[in-house]
Amino acid sequence: MGSTAVEFKPETRTLLQLVKTRRTVYGLSNTCSISGEAVEAIIKDAVLHVPSSFNTQTTRVLLLLGEEHQKLWDLTLGIMEGLVAAGSVAKEMFENNTKPKLNGFRGAHGTVLFFVEYDALAEIKKKFPTYANKFDPYALESNAMSQYLVWTALASEGLGANLQHYSPLIDTPVQKQWNIPASWKLDAQLVFGTPTGQPIEKTFAPLEDRFKVFGK
């Protein structure tokens, strides 16, 4: 499937370029090119303006910086060490892979935790019972869009990030540590900071196997 040159508005070109340059970056330092207030502003815009099914607004976010960010990964490291002691995780794998990775997350600047408030869907499920089993997946889709927007905006500001999923291992400790409502269900953790290296080269499956057009 060939491609032809298409003219876009400057804003569209910028948006598409940001989509292309947002990458997973594991090498991160604890410095940040923008202020904590700027990070907060990005997250607030995502929480307010990312769409949700029937405007249910189910995404919840916790931003951890400084020592609070480090607490998260110390907590996660302790949980993983417990799994090693219990024989659930191989010690060699933990020492050679998991532990260095967790220490790398700890050494970054901050973490954005994304939650879904499923209890907020109770009324909409009653109102539209035919689609009741769809609303939880819709809420996850909205949450994922928030994750992607925050990640892309941080990349636009020169920051690197990687998205982690340590649920359900850390759910209860996180709830207790930061007094999070039990109805907030943790979905993902976005670790960010100043990049100290390049992202891994990205490869693509053939586009003709992934995209089709009819009626052209």
XYZ file of N, CA, C and O in Angstrom:
864
model
N 0.857 -1.189 0.000
C 0.000 0.000 0.000
C 0.893 1.238 0.000
O 1.629 1.488 0.955
N 0.892 1.956 -1.072
C 1.747 3.120 -1.194
C 1.198 4.305 -0.434
O 0.048 4.329 -0.011
N 2.021 5.312 -0.258
C 1.585 6.521 0.428
C 1.793 7.718 -0.490
O 2.682 7.714 -1.338
N 0.945 8.698 -0.354
C 1.058 9.915 -1.138
C 1.214 11.092 -0.202
O 0.793 11.057 0.956
N 1.830 12.139 -0.704
C 2.030 13.335 0.111
C 0.685 13.990 0.390
O -0.137 14.169 -0.512
N 0.444 14.320 1.649
C -0.801 14.958 2.067
C -0.460 16.244 2.795
O 0.455 16.283 3.611
N -1.192 17.286 2.493
C -0.969 18.567 3.153
C -1.866 18.674 4.388
O -3.073 18.487 4.308
N -1.232 18.966 5.517
C -1.968 19.136 6.761
C -1.779 20.541 7.295
O -0.806 21.231 6.971
N -2.687 20.967 8.144
C -2.487 22.199 8.901
C -1.279 22.016 9.827
O -0.976 20.888 10.241
N -0.583 23.111 10.175
C 0.586 22.979 11.061
C 0.263 22.255 12.360
O 1.075 21.460 12.843
N -0.913 22.516 12.935
C -1.286 21.876 14.193
C -1.401 20.358 14.024
O -1.001 19.587 14.906
N -1.932 19.944 12.883
C -2.074 18.511 12.625
C -0.709 17.864 12.437
O -0.452 16.774 12.954
N 0.168 18.547 11.697
C 1.527 18.017 11.509
C 2.234 17.858 12.846
O 2.920 16.860 13.093
N 2.065 18.858 13.715
C 2.699 18.797 15.032
C 2.157 17.624 15.833
O 2.912 16.872 16.456
N 0.838 17.462 15.823
C 0.222 16.367 16.568
C 0.721 15.018 16.082
O 1.108 14.146 16.879
N 0.734 14.821 14.773
C 1.168 13.537 14.225
C 2.647 13.284 14.494
O 3.069 12.137 14.717
N 3.441 14.345 14.490
C 4.862 14.186 14.800
C 5.062 13.770 16.252
O 5.921 12.932 16.565
N 4.256 14.330 17.149
C 4.334 13.948 18.558
C 3.956 12.486 18.744
O 4.555 11.772 19.559
N 2.960 12.039 17.995
C 2.556 10.637 18.047
C 3.722 9.738 17.645
O 3.960 8.678 18.247
N 4.470 10.175 16.639
C 5.587 9.369 16.142
C 6.785 9.381 17.080
O 7.540 8.404 17.137
N 6.982 10.478 17.797
C 8.182 10.592 18.629
C 7.975 10.111 20.060
O 8.948 9.900 20.774
N 6.729 9.943 20.503
C 6.501 9.404 21.842
C 6.948 7.950 21.868
O 6.518 7.124 21.100
N 7.829 7.626 22.780
C 8.400 6.283 22.835
C 8.546 5.818 24.272
O 8.479 6.606 25.209
N 8.777 4.531 24.443
C 9.103 3.978 25.754
C 10.580 4.222 26.038
O 11.437 3.815 25.255
N 10.868 4.879 27.150
C 12.247 5.184 27.546
C 12.466 4.664 28.961
O 11.755 5.065 29.894
N 13.431 3.771 29.131
C 13.720 3.206 30.448
C 14.845 3.934 31.172
O 14.874 3.963 32.404
N 15.777 4.495 30.415
C 16.864 5.233 31.043
C 16.415 6.638 31.417
O 16.291 7.505 30.549
N 16.132 6.877 32.706
C 15.592 8.155 33.166
C 16.346 8.646 34.392
O 16.680 7.866 35.286
N 16.578 9.959 34.450
C 17.173 10.553 35.654
C 16.075 11.212 36.475
O 14.939 11.345 36.039
N 16.447 11.663 37.685
C 15.444 12.273 38.557
C 15.265 13.758 38.308
O 14.615 14.452 39.091
N 15.835 14.273 37.224
C 15.633 15.682 36.885
C 14.417 15.818 35.973
O 13.920 14.841 35.417
N 13.955 17.058 35.836
C 12.757 17.297 35.039
C 12.884 18.649 34.351
O 13.248 19.648 34.991
N 12.576 18.687 33.061
C 12.730 19.912 32.275
C 11.601 20.897 32.499
O 11.669 22.037 32.033
N 10.542 20.472 33.173
C 9.423 21.371 33.461
C 9.105 21.309 34.953
O 9.529 20.391 35.658
N 8.372 22.277 35.424
C 8.049 22.352 36.848
C 6.984 21.324 37.232
O 6.259 20.800 36.374
N 6.894 21.064 38.529
C 5.838 20.196 39.013
C 4.465 20.741 38.679
O 3.531 19.983 38.385
N 4.352 22.071 38.703
C 3.069 22.700 38.359
C 2.699 22.432 36.905
O 1.522 22.247 36.580
N 3.704 22.396 36.025
C 3.440 22.119 34.610
C 2.988 20.678 34.422
O 2.090 20.399 33.624
N 3.612 19.754 35.152
C 3.182 18.355 35.091
C 1.738 18.243 35.569
O 0.907 17.568 34.952
N 1.432 18.926 36.663
C 0.063 18.926 37.180
C -0.924 19.462 36.139
O -2.029 18.919 35.972
N -0.533 20.539 35.455
C -1.419 21.148 34.457
C -1.715 20.171 33.323
O -2.855 20.094 32.829
N -0.710 19.418 32.889
C -0.905 18.415 31.846
C -1.909 17.368 32.303
O -2.845 16.998 31.581
N -1.733 16.883 33.523
C -2.614 15.840 34.044
C -4.038 16.364 34.207
O -5.015 15.683 33.857
N -4.162 17.577 34.719
C -5.498 18.154 34.911
C -6.231 18.286 33.576
O -7.438 17.998 33.485
N -5.519 18.717 32.544
C -6.154 18.825 31.226
C -6.608 17.458 30.724
O -7.678 17.326 30.122
N -5.783 16.429 30.977
C -6.162 15.085 30.551
C -7.406 14.609 31.302
O -8.341 14.064 30.704
N -7.423 14.825 32.615
C -8.564 14.390 33.430
C -9.837 15.107 32.991
O -10.920 14.504 32.923
N -9.718 16.382 32.676
C -10.897 17.173 32.323
C -11.387 16.926 30.902
O -12.597 16.901 30.646
N -10.485 16.742 29.962
C -10.870 16.827 28.558
C -10.809 15.527 27.764
O -11.334 15.483 26.637
N -10.188 14.480 28.291
C -10.216 13.201 27.579
C -11.639 12.648 27.650
O -12.249 12.634 28.715
N -12.183 12.201 26.536
C -13.581 11.747 26.527
C -13.785 10.454 27.306
O -12.869 9.648 27.460
N -15.024 10.285 27.785
C -15.426 9.045 28.444
C -16.842 8.698 27.996
O -17.608 9.579 27.606
N -17.167 7.427 28.047
C -18.475 6.969 27.605
C -19.585 7.634 28.401
O -19.587 7.607 29.630
N -20.542 8.268 27.692
C -21.661 8.972 28.310
C -21.193 10.019 29.329
O -21.886 10.327 30.288
N -19.979 10.520 29.122
C -19.390 11.519 30.020
C -19.377 11.040 31.470
O -19.603 11.811 32.413
N -19.069 9.767 31.659
C -19.057 9.192 33.006
C -17.841 9.624 33.830
O -17.859 9.507 35.059
N -16.783 10.090 33.180
C -15.641 10.705 33.868
C -15.076 9.792 34.965
O -15.002 10.173 36.137
N -14.651 8.609 34.574
C -14.244 7.581 35.527
C -12.742 7.550 35.828
O -12.308 6.790 36.693
N -11.948 8.340 35.136
C -10.501 8.314 35.354
C -10.127 9.089 36.606
O -10.607 10.201 36.837
N -9.236 8.508 37.410
C -8.687 9.149 38.598
C -7.168 9.057 38.505
O -6.618 8.076 37.999
N -6.464 10.055 39.023
C -5.008 10.099 38.863
C -4.335 10.527 40.168
O -4.820 11.423 40.868
N -3.220 9.890 40.466
C -2.374 10.257 41.604
C -0.981 10.555 41.074
O -0.379 9.710 40.407
N -0.475 11.748 41.341
C 0.874 12.143 40.921
C 1.810 12.055 42.112
O 1.566 12.666 43.157
N 2.898 11.303 41.966
C 3.888 11.151 43.021
C 5.216 11.739 42.562
O 5.734 11.369 41.504
N 5.754 12.632 43.363
C 7.037 13.285 43.074
C 7.976 13.137 44.268
O 7.529 12.915 45.396
N 9.269 13.290 44.005
C 10.247 13.292 45.091
C 10.207 12.031 45.929
O 10.182 10.913 45.410
N 10.199 12.206 47.244
C 10.224 11.061 48.152
C 8.982 10.189 48.017
O 9.044 8.971 48.220
N 7.852 10.801 47.663
C 6.633 10.014 47.502
C 6.752 9.061 46.306
O 6.292 7.919 46.360
N 7.380 9.534 45.249
C 7.662 8.680 44.092
C 8.580 7.529 44.498
O 8.341 6.363 44.123
N 9.615 7.821 45.264
C 10.545 6.785 45.695
C 9.859 5.755 46.597
O 10.156 4.557 46.532
N 8.925 6.225 47.427
C 8.188 5.308 48.300
C 7.454 4.245 47.491
O 7.386 3.076 47.884
N 6.878 4.663 46.362
C 6.138 3.717 45.543
C 7.017 2.562 45.104
O 6.630 1.383 45.192
N 8.221 2.877 44.646
C 9.076 1.831 44.102
C 9.804 1.076 45.200
O 10.145 -0.110 45.012
N 10.019 1.697 46.367
C 10.509 0.946 47.524
C 9.460 -0.075 47.961
O 9.780 -1.229 48.290
N 8.220 0.351 47.953
C 7.094 -0.517 48.301
C 7.016 -1.695 47.330
O 6.865 -2.855 47.738
N 7.125 -1.390 46.031
C 7.051 -2.442 45.011
C 8.219 -3.406 45.138
O 8.050 -4.631 45.016
N 9.397 -2.859 45.402
C 10.588 -3.699 45.572
C 10.409 -4.644 46.756
O 10.745 -5.836 46.677
N 9.853 -4.124 47.850
C 9.618 -4.959 49.027
C 8.641 -6.086 48.736
O 8.820 -7.225 49.211
N 7.603 -5.795 47.965
C 6.631 -6.824 47.603
C 7.291 -7.910 46.756
O 7.083 -9.110 46.970
N 8.108 -7.504 45.808
C 8.776 -8.471 44.946
C 9.780 -9.304 45.739
O 9.924 -10.510 45.492
N 10.456 -8.696 46.690
C 11.391 -9.447 47.541
C 10.633 -10.500 48.349
O 11.139 -11.609 48.576
N 9.416 -10.155 48.777
C 8.587 -11.116 49.487
C 8.209 -12.294 48.611
O 8.162 -13.449 49.073
N 7.945 -12.038 47.331
C 7.621 -13.115 46.399
C 8.821 -14.024 46.165
O 8.668 -15.240 46.018
N 10.015 -13.421 46.154
C 11.235 -14.217 46.013
C 11.406 -15.116 47.231
O 11.684 -16.319 47.121
N 11.221 -14.532 48.421
C 11.362 -15.308 49.658
C 10.347 -16.444 49.730
O 10.628 -17.513 50.280
N 9.159 -16.226 49.152
C 8.113 -17.245 49.170
C 8.299 -18.290 48.082
O 7.559 -19.273 48.024
N 9.271 -18.067 47.198
C 9.519 -19.007 46.120
C 8.644 -18.803 44.901
O 8.671 -19.611 43.973
N 7.877 -17.707 44.882
C 6.991 -17.442 43.744
C 7.726 -16.821 42.574
O 7.241 -16.883 41.440
N 8.842 -16.173 42.842
C 9.677 -15.558 41.814
C 11.099 -16.075 41.976
O 11.626 -16.099 43.102
N 11.715 -16.475 40.875
C 13.078 -16.995 40.931
C 14.055 -15.904 41.364
O 14.000 -14.786 40.845
N 14.924 -16.223 42.305
C 15.863 -15.235 42.835
C 16.778 -14.693 41.743
O 17.059 -13.493 41.695
N 17.248 -15.571 40.857
C 18.158 -15.139 39.791
C 17.477 -14.136 38.870
O 18.070 -13.115 38.498
N 16.225 -14.401 38.503
C 15.494 -13.477 37.648
C 15.287 -12.142 38.354
O 15.406 -11.085 37.741
N 14.961 -12.219 39.637
C 14.743 -10.996 40.404
C 16.021 -10.155 40.456
O 15.994 -8.945 40.199
N 17.140 -10.765 40.799
C 18.403 -10.031 40.964
C 18.918 -9.473 39.645
O 19.443 -8.352 39.601
N 18.749 -10.231 38.577
C 19.329 -9.830 37.290
C 18.402 -8.979 36.429
O 18.867 -8.264 35.538
N 17.111 -9.051 36.689
C 16.159 -8.373 35.817
C 15.239 -7.435 36.574
O 15.260 -6.225 36.374
N 14.430 -7.994 37.468
C 13.389 -7.212 38.129
C 13.959 -6.129 39.038
O 13.515 -4.967 38.985
N 14.912 -6.475 39.865
C 15.462 -5.506 40.822
C 16.118 -4.313 40.131
O 15.842 -3.159 40.492
N 17.003 -4.527 39.125
C 17.572 -3.369 38.425
C 16.507 -2.506 37.758
O 16.614 -1.281 37.740
N 15.461 -3.146 37.225
C 14.402 -2.386 36.573
C 13.663 -1.517 37.587
O 13.407 -0.329 37.346
N 13.334 -2.089 38.743
C 12.632 -1.329 39.783
C 13.488 -0.192 40.314
O 12.990 0.906 40.589
N 14.780 -0.437 40.477
C 15.681 0.629 40.920
C 15.763 1.735 39.870
O 15.920 2.911 40.209
N 15.654 1.352 38.603
C 15.623 2.353 37.540
C 14.388 3.223 37.626
O 14.458 4.448 37.470
N 13.234 2.611 37.905
C 12.015 3.387 38.086
C 12.162 4.332 39.274
O 11.756 5.494 39.222
N 12.728 3.832 40.348
C 12.917 4.645 41.556
C 13.791 5.857 41.281
O 13.615 6.928 41.853
N 14.764 5.697 40.388
C 15.697 6.771 40.088
C 15.150 7.826 39.150
O 15.821 8.826 38.877
N 13.921 7.628 38.652
C 13.304 8.625 37.782
C 12.761 9.790 38.607
O 12.923 9.836 39.837
N 12.107 10.727 37.953
C 11.660 11.947 38.633
C 10.307 11.791 39.315
O 10.069 12.351 40.396
N 9.404 11.040 38.700
C 8.070 10.915 39.269
C 7.292 9.783 38.633
O 7.739 9.165 37.662
N 6.133 9.524 39.202
C 5.242 8.499 38.669
C 3.813 9.025 38.685
O 3.373 9.614 39.675
N 3.105 8.787 37.588
C 1.684 9.112 37.496
C 0.911 7.801 37.577
O 1.098 6.915 36.744
N 0.063 7.663 38.594
C -0.746 6.462 38.760
C -2.153 6.726 38.229
O -2.789 7.715 38.616
N -2.616 5.837 37.374
C -3.934 5.971 36.754
C -4.887 4.925 37.333
O -4.578 3.726 37.356
N -6.036 5.400 37.785
C -7.060 4.546 38.368
C -8.365 4.684 37.587
O -8.580 5.682 36.894
N -9.231 3.690 37.751
C -10.594 3.754 37.208
C -11.574 3.690 38.372
O -11.453 2.815 39.247
N -12.532 4.607 38.381
C -13.584 4.636 39.392
C -14.809 3.907 38.845
O -15.702 4.506 38.240
N -14.835 2.587 39.030
C -15.918 1.790 38.460
C -17.261 2.046 39.150
O -18.328 1.870 38.537
N -17.234 2.448 40.421
C -18.491 2.704 41.136
C -19.298 3.822 40.485
O -20.526 3.874 40.620
N -18.615 4.711 39.774
C -19.308 5.819 39.108
C -20.188 5.340 37.960
O -20.980 6.118 37.414
N -20.075 4.075 37.601
C -20.835 3.532 36.475
C -22.148 2.885 36.896
O -22.921 2.435 36.042
N -22.429 2.838 38.178
C -23.605 2.120 38.669
C -24.893 2.634 38.040
O -25.728 1.842 37.564
N -25.072 3.929 38.006
C -26.321 4.497 37.494
C -26.472 4.298 35.992
O -27.560 3.986 35.498
N -25.382 4.476 35.253
C -25.472 4.338 33.799
C -25.753 2.880 33.414
O -26.434 2.599 32.415
N -25.263 1.938 34.220
C -25.544 0.528 33.963
C -27.033 0.220 34.178
O -27.619 -0.577 33.441
N -27.618 0.847 35.182
C -29.047 0.663 35.433
C -29.884 1.293 34.319
O -30.910 0.751 33.916
N -29.428 2.435 33.838
C -30.178 3.161 32.821
C -30.150 2.442 31.479
O -31.133 2.487 30.719
N -29.012 1.802 31.170
C -28.864 1.100 29.894
C -28.439 -0.348 30.148
O -27.295 -0.730 29.867
N -29.321 -1.170 30.674
C -28.952 -2.536 31.058
C -28.470 -3.394 29.892
O -27.657 -4.306 30.092
N -28.941 -3.106 28.686
C -28.511 -3.893 27.529
C -27.005 -3.789 27.314
O -26.361 -4.742 26.845
N -26.445 -2.654 27.671
C -25.010 -2.408 27.462
C -24.219 -2.411 28.767
O -23.068 -1.975 28.790
N -24.828 -2.900 29.833
C -24.206 -2.815 31.159
C -22.809 -3.439 31.193
O -21.896 -2.910 31.842
N -22.629 -4.556 30.479
C -21.327 -5.224 30.512
C -20.275 -4.524 29.666
O -19.108 -4.938 29.652
N -20.668 -3.465 28.963
C -19.724 -2.731 28.121
C -19.076 -1.548 28.848
O -18.019 -1.058 28.436
N -19.714 -1.063 29.895
C -19.255 0.193 30.485
C -17.905 0.077 31.195
O -17.125 1.033 31.195
N -17.619 -1.075 31.795
C -16.297 -1.244 32.406
C -15.181 -1.179 31.357
O -14.193 -0.458 31.540
N -15.310 -1.916 30.237
C -14.299 -1.774 29.183
C -14.205 -0.361 28.621
O -13.111 0.124 28.325
N -15.363 0.316 28.483
C -15.320 1.698 28.003
C -14.512 2.570 28.956
O -13.769 3.462 28.512
N -14.677 2.345 30.261
C -13.942 3.137 31.253
C -12.439 2.901 31.132
O -11.636 3.838 31.267
N -12.053 1.666 30.878
C -10.630 1.361 30.681
C -10.094 2.048 29.431
O -8.956 2.537 29.415
N -10.909 2.087 28.380
C -10.488 2.755 27.145
C -10.257 4.244 27.397
O -9.271 4.827 26.910
N -11.147 4.866 28.146
C -10.983 6.282 28.476
C -9.725 6.499 29.302
O -8.968 7.450 29.081
N -9.478 5.596 30.254
C -8.281 5.682 31.082
C -7.026 5.573 30.232
O -6.057 6.322 30.427
N -7.051 4.652 29.269
C -5.895 4.478 28.388
C -5.638 5.727 27.557
O -4.475 6.097 27.314
N -6.710 6.398 27.125
C -6.531 7.640 26.376
C -5.868 8.708 27.251
O -5.013 9.474 26.771
N -6.226 8.751 28.527
C -5.591 9.701 29.452
C -4.117 9.383 29.616
O -3.268 10.284 29.626
N -3.809 8.104 29.751
C -2.404 7.689 29.868
C -1.615 8.143 28.643
O -0.507 8.681 28.762
N -2.199 7.910 27.478
C -1.509 8.239 26.235
C -1.317 9.745 26.084
O -0.252 10.206 25.654
N -2.333 10.519 26.442
C -2.224 11.972 26.316
C -1.151 12.521 27.252
O -0.310 13.325 26.836
N -1.160 12.089 28.504
C -0.146 12.567 29.458
C 1.246 12.162 28.990
O 2.183 12.976 29.002
N 1.399 10.930 28.552
C 2.688 10.428 28.068
C 3.180 11.259 26.886
O 4.343 11.685 26.837
N 2.300 11.511 25.938
C 2.674 12.268 24.745
C 3.015 13.717 25.089
O 3.970 14.291 24.545
N 2.246 14.323 25.994
C 2.514 15.703 26.388
C 3.845 15.814 27.119
O 4.610 16.768 26.898
N 4.153 14.864 27.978
C 5.442 14.874 28.670
C 6.584 14.715 27.667
O 7.621 15.388 27.775
N 6.391 13.845 26.672
C 7.413 13.675 25.637
C 7.604 14.960 24.853
O 8.730 15.319 24.468
N 6.519 15.675 24.609
C 6.596 16.946 23.893
C 7.441 17.967 24.656
O 8.073 18.838 24.052
N 7.460 17.831 25.976
C 8.242 18.744 26.817
C 9.667 18.249 27.036
O 10.400 18.784 27.867
N 10.063 17.212 26.318
C 11.434 16.720 26.388
C 11.678 15.651 27.432
O 12.827 15.275 27.685
N 10.623 15.133 28.031
C 10.767 14.103 29.051
C 10.608 12.714 28.451
O 9.972 12.536 27.413
N 11.196 11.734 29.118
C 11.015 10.348 28.730
C 10.092 9.673 29.726
O 9.951 10.122 30.867
N 9.467 8.577 29.318
C 8.553 7.869 30.208
C 8.402 6.421 29.765
O 8.687 6.067 28.621
N 7.950 5.607 30.704
C 7.582 4.231 30.389
C 6.367 3.858 31.219
O 6.188 4.345 32.334
N 5.520 3.009 30.669
C 4.254 2.651 31.309
C 4.377 1.262 31.924
O 4.748 0.305 31.248
N 4.028 1.170 33.224
C 4.150 -0.085 33.957
C 2.793 -0.556 34.477
O 1.871 0.243 34.625
N 2.717 -1.862 34.771
C 1.472 -2.455 35.267
C 1.812 -3.446 36.382
O 2.025 -4.629 36.113
N 1.857 -2.945 37.611
C 2.173 -3.788 38.753
C 0.943 -4.127 39.588
O 1.065 -4.572 40.725
N -0.237 -3.908 39.004
C -1.462 -4.367 39.652
C -1.619 -5.870 39.360
O -1.212 -6.334 38.298
N -2.211 -6.639 40.258
C -2.787 -6.204 41.540
C -1.814 -6.257 42.711
O -2.225 -6.023 43.856
N -0.536 -6.547 42.435
C 0.425 -6.729 43.523
C 0.491 -5.534 44.462
O 0.593 -5.693 45.682
N 0.432 -4.320 43.904
C 0.648 -3.133 44.735
C -0.640 -2.408 45.093
O -0.593 -1.371 45.768
N -1.783 -2.914 44.677
C -3.033 -2.173 44.843
C -3.338 -1.823 46.298
O -3.577 -0.658 46.638
N -3.352 -2.813 47.166
C -3.702 -2.571 48.564
C -2.669 -1.703 49.276
O -3.040 -0.746 49.977
N -1.360 -1.969 49.129
C -0.377 -1.090 49.757
C -0.458 0.368 49.280
O -0.296 1.295 50.075
N -0.728 0.568 47.986
C -0.877 1.930 47.462
C -2.097 2.601 48.084
O -2.048 3.778 48.492
N -3.177 1.875 48.182
C -4.396 2.419 48.782
C -4.142 2.861 50.217
O -4.569 3.946 50.634
N -3.428 2.035 50.974
C -3.150 2.363 52.380
C -2.149 3.508 52.504
O -2.323 4.405 53.333
N -1.100 3.485 51.690
C -0.035 4.477 51.809
C -0.522 5.882 51.511
O -0.158 6.848 52.191
N -1.387 6.027 50.490
C -1.821 7.369 50.077
C -3.310 7.610 50.313
O -3.870 8.548 49.753
N -3.914 6.777 51.130
C -5.309 6.960 51.527
C -6.218 7.091 50.309
O -7.052 8.008 50.211
N -6.065 6.173 49.372
C -6.840 6.176 48.137
C -8.180 5.485 48.391
O -8.231 4.422 49.023
N -9.286 6.029 47.905
C -10.577 5.356 48.067
C -10.547 3.932 47.506
O -9.938 3.675 46.465
N -11.193 3.019 48.198
C -11.193 1.615 47.778
C -11.825 1.429 46.403
O -11.535 0.455 45.706
N -12.694 2.369 46.013
C -13.371 2.263 44.718
C -12.474 2.656 43.550
O -12.836 2.444 42.394
N -11.304 3.255 43.833
C -10.350 3.567 42.771
C -9.549 2.293 42.471
O -8.830 1.782 43.341
N -9.633 1.784 41.262
C -8.924 0.570 40.880
C -7.718 0.927 40.014
O -7.853 1.498 38.939
N -6.540 0.576 40.508
C -5.291 0.939 39.829
C -5.165 0.201 38.504
O -5.391 -1.003 38.427
N -4.786 0.947 37.462
C -4.614 0.345 36.143
C -3.175 0.402 35.652
O -2.663 -0.574 35.118
N -2.495 1.553 35.819
C -1.154 1.688 35.238
C -0.342 2.728 35.984
O -0.884 3.594 36.677
N 0.976 2.618 35.817
C 1.906 3.569 36.429
C 2.835 4.114 35.345
O 3.553 3.348 34.708
N 2.800 5.425 35.147
C 3.646 6.068 34.138
C 4.842 6.709 34.838
O 4.705 7.683 35.577
N 6.015 6.145 34.604
C 7.260 6.627 35.218
C 7.905 7.628 34.268
O 8.019 7.368 33.069
N 8.338 8.786 34.799
C 8.896 9.795 33.894
C 10.099 10.506 34.514
O 10.292 10.526 35.726
N 10.907 11.090 33.642
C 12.086 11.847 34.037
C 12.848 12.274 32.796
O 12.373 12.114 31.672
N 14.036 12.814 33.003
C 14.873 13.214 31.872
C 15.532 11.992 31.244
O 16.152 11.192 31.956
N 15.418 11.793 29.941
C 16.028 10.625 29.297
C 17.549 10.629 29.448
O 18.196 11.669 29.291
N 18.111 9.475 29.750
C 19.561 9.326 29.824
C 20.089 8.463 28.687
O 21.285 8.211 28.599
N 19.191 8.006 27.827
C 19.585 7.188 26.687
C 18.509 7.219 25.620
O 17.503 7.921 25.755
N 18.718 6.461 24.583
C 17.793 6.418 23.468
C 16.793 5.274 23.646
O 17.113 4.258 24.260
N 15.577 5.433 23.120
C 14.618 4.336 23.166
C 15.065 3.184 22.277
O 15.873 3.360 21.358
N 14.540 2.000 22.564
C 14.824 0.830 21.733
C 14.214 1.040 20.351
O 13.142 1.626 20.214
N 14.923 0.572 19.330
C 14.420 0.729 17.968
C 13.059 0.072 17.835
O 12.842 -1.052 18.300
N 12.132 0.770 17.203
C 10.779 0.272 17.052
C 10.597 -0.339 15.671
O 11.009 0.233 14.668
N 9.986 -1.511 15.620
C 9.698 -2.169 14.352
C 8.181 -2.177 14.127
O 7.395 -2.068 15.071
N 7.783 -2.319 12.885
C 6.371 -2.241 12.536
C 5.944 -3.453 11.715
O 6.622 -3.840 10.774
N 4.791 -4.019 12.085
C 4.186 -5.053 11.256
C 3.689 -4.396 9.976
O 3.401 -3.192 9.955
N 3.583 -5.155 8.885
C 3.168 -4.566 7.604
C 1.842 -3.821 7.730
O 0.856 -4.359 8.236
N 1.817 -2.579 7.251
C 0.620 -1.756 7.365
C -0.543 -2.334 6.562
O -1.711 -2.227 6.957
N -0.219 -2.994 5.444
C -1.292 -3.545 4.607
C -2.040 -4.674 5.312
O -3.163 -5.017 4.919
N -1.431 -5.239 6.371
C -2.122 -6.266 7.162
C -2.952 -5.659 8.289
O -3.686 -6.391 8.969
N -2.864 -4.358 8.467
C -3.488 -3.728 9.629
C -4.472 -2.611 9.292
O -5.133 -2.083 10.167
N -4.562 -2.261 8.018
C -5.396 -1.133 7.620
C -6.026 -1.394 6.266
O -5.343 -1.800 5.326
N -7.347 -1.187 6.183
C -8.059 -1.399 4.913
C -8.974 -0.215 4.648
O -9.458 0.445 5.569
N -9.237 0.053 3.371
C -10.133 1.149 2.947
C -11.131 0.602 1.950
O -10.754 -0.121 1.022
N -12.409 0.961 2.134
C -13.439 0.608 1.165
C -14.181 1.869 0.751
O -14.359 2.786 1.554
N -14.606 1.930 -0.498
C -15.366 3.069 -0.984
C -14.518 4.206 -1.499
O -15.019 5.289 -1.751
N -13.244 3.932 -1.697
C -12.331 4.978 -2.160
C -12.463 5.147 -3.662
O -12.476 4.160 -4.388
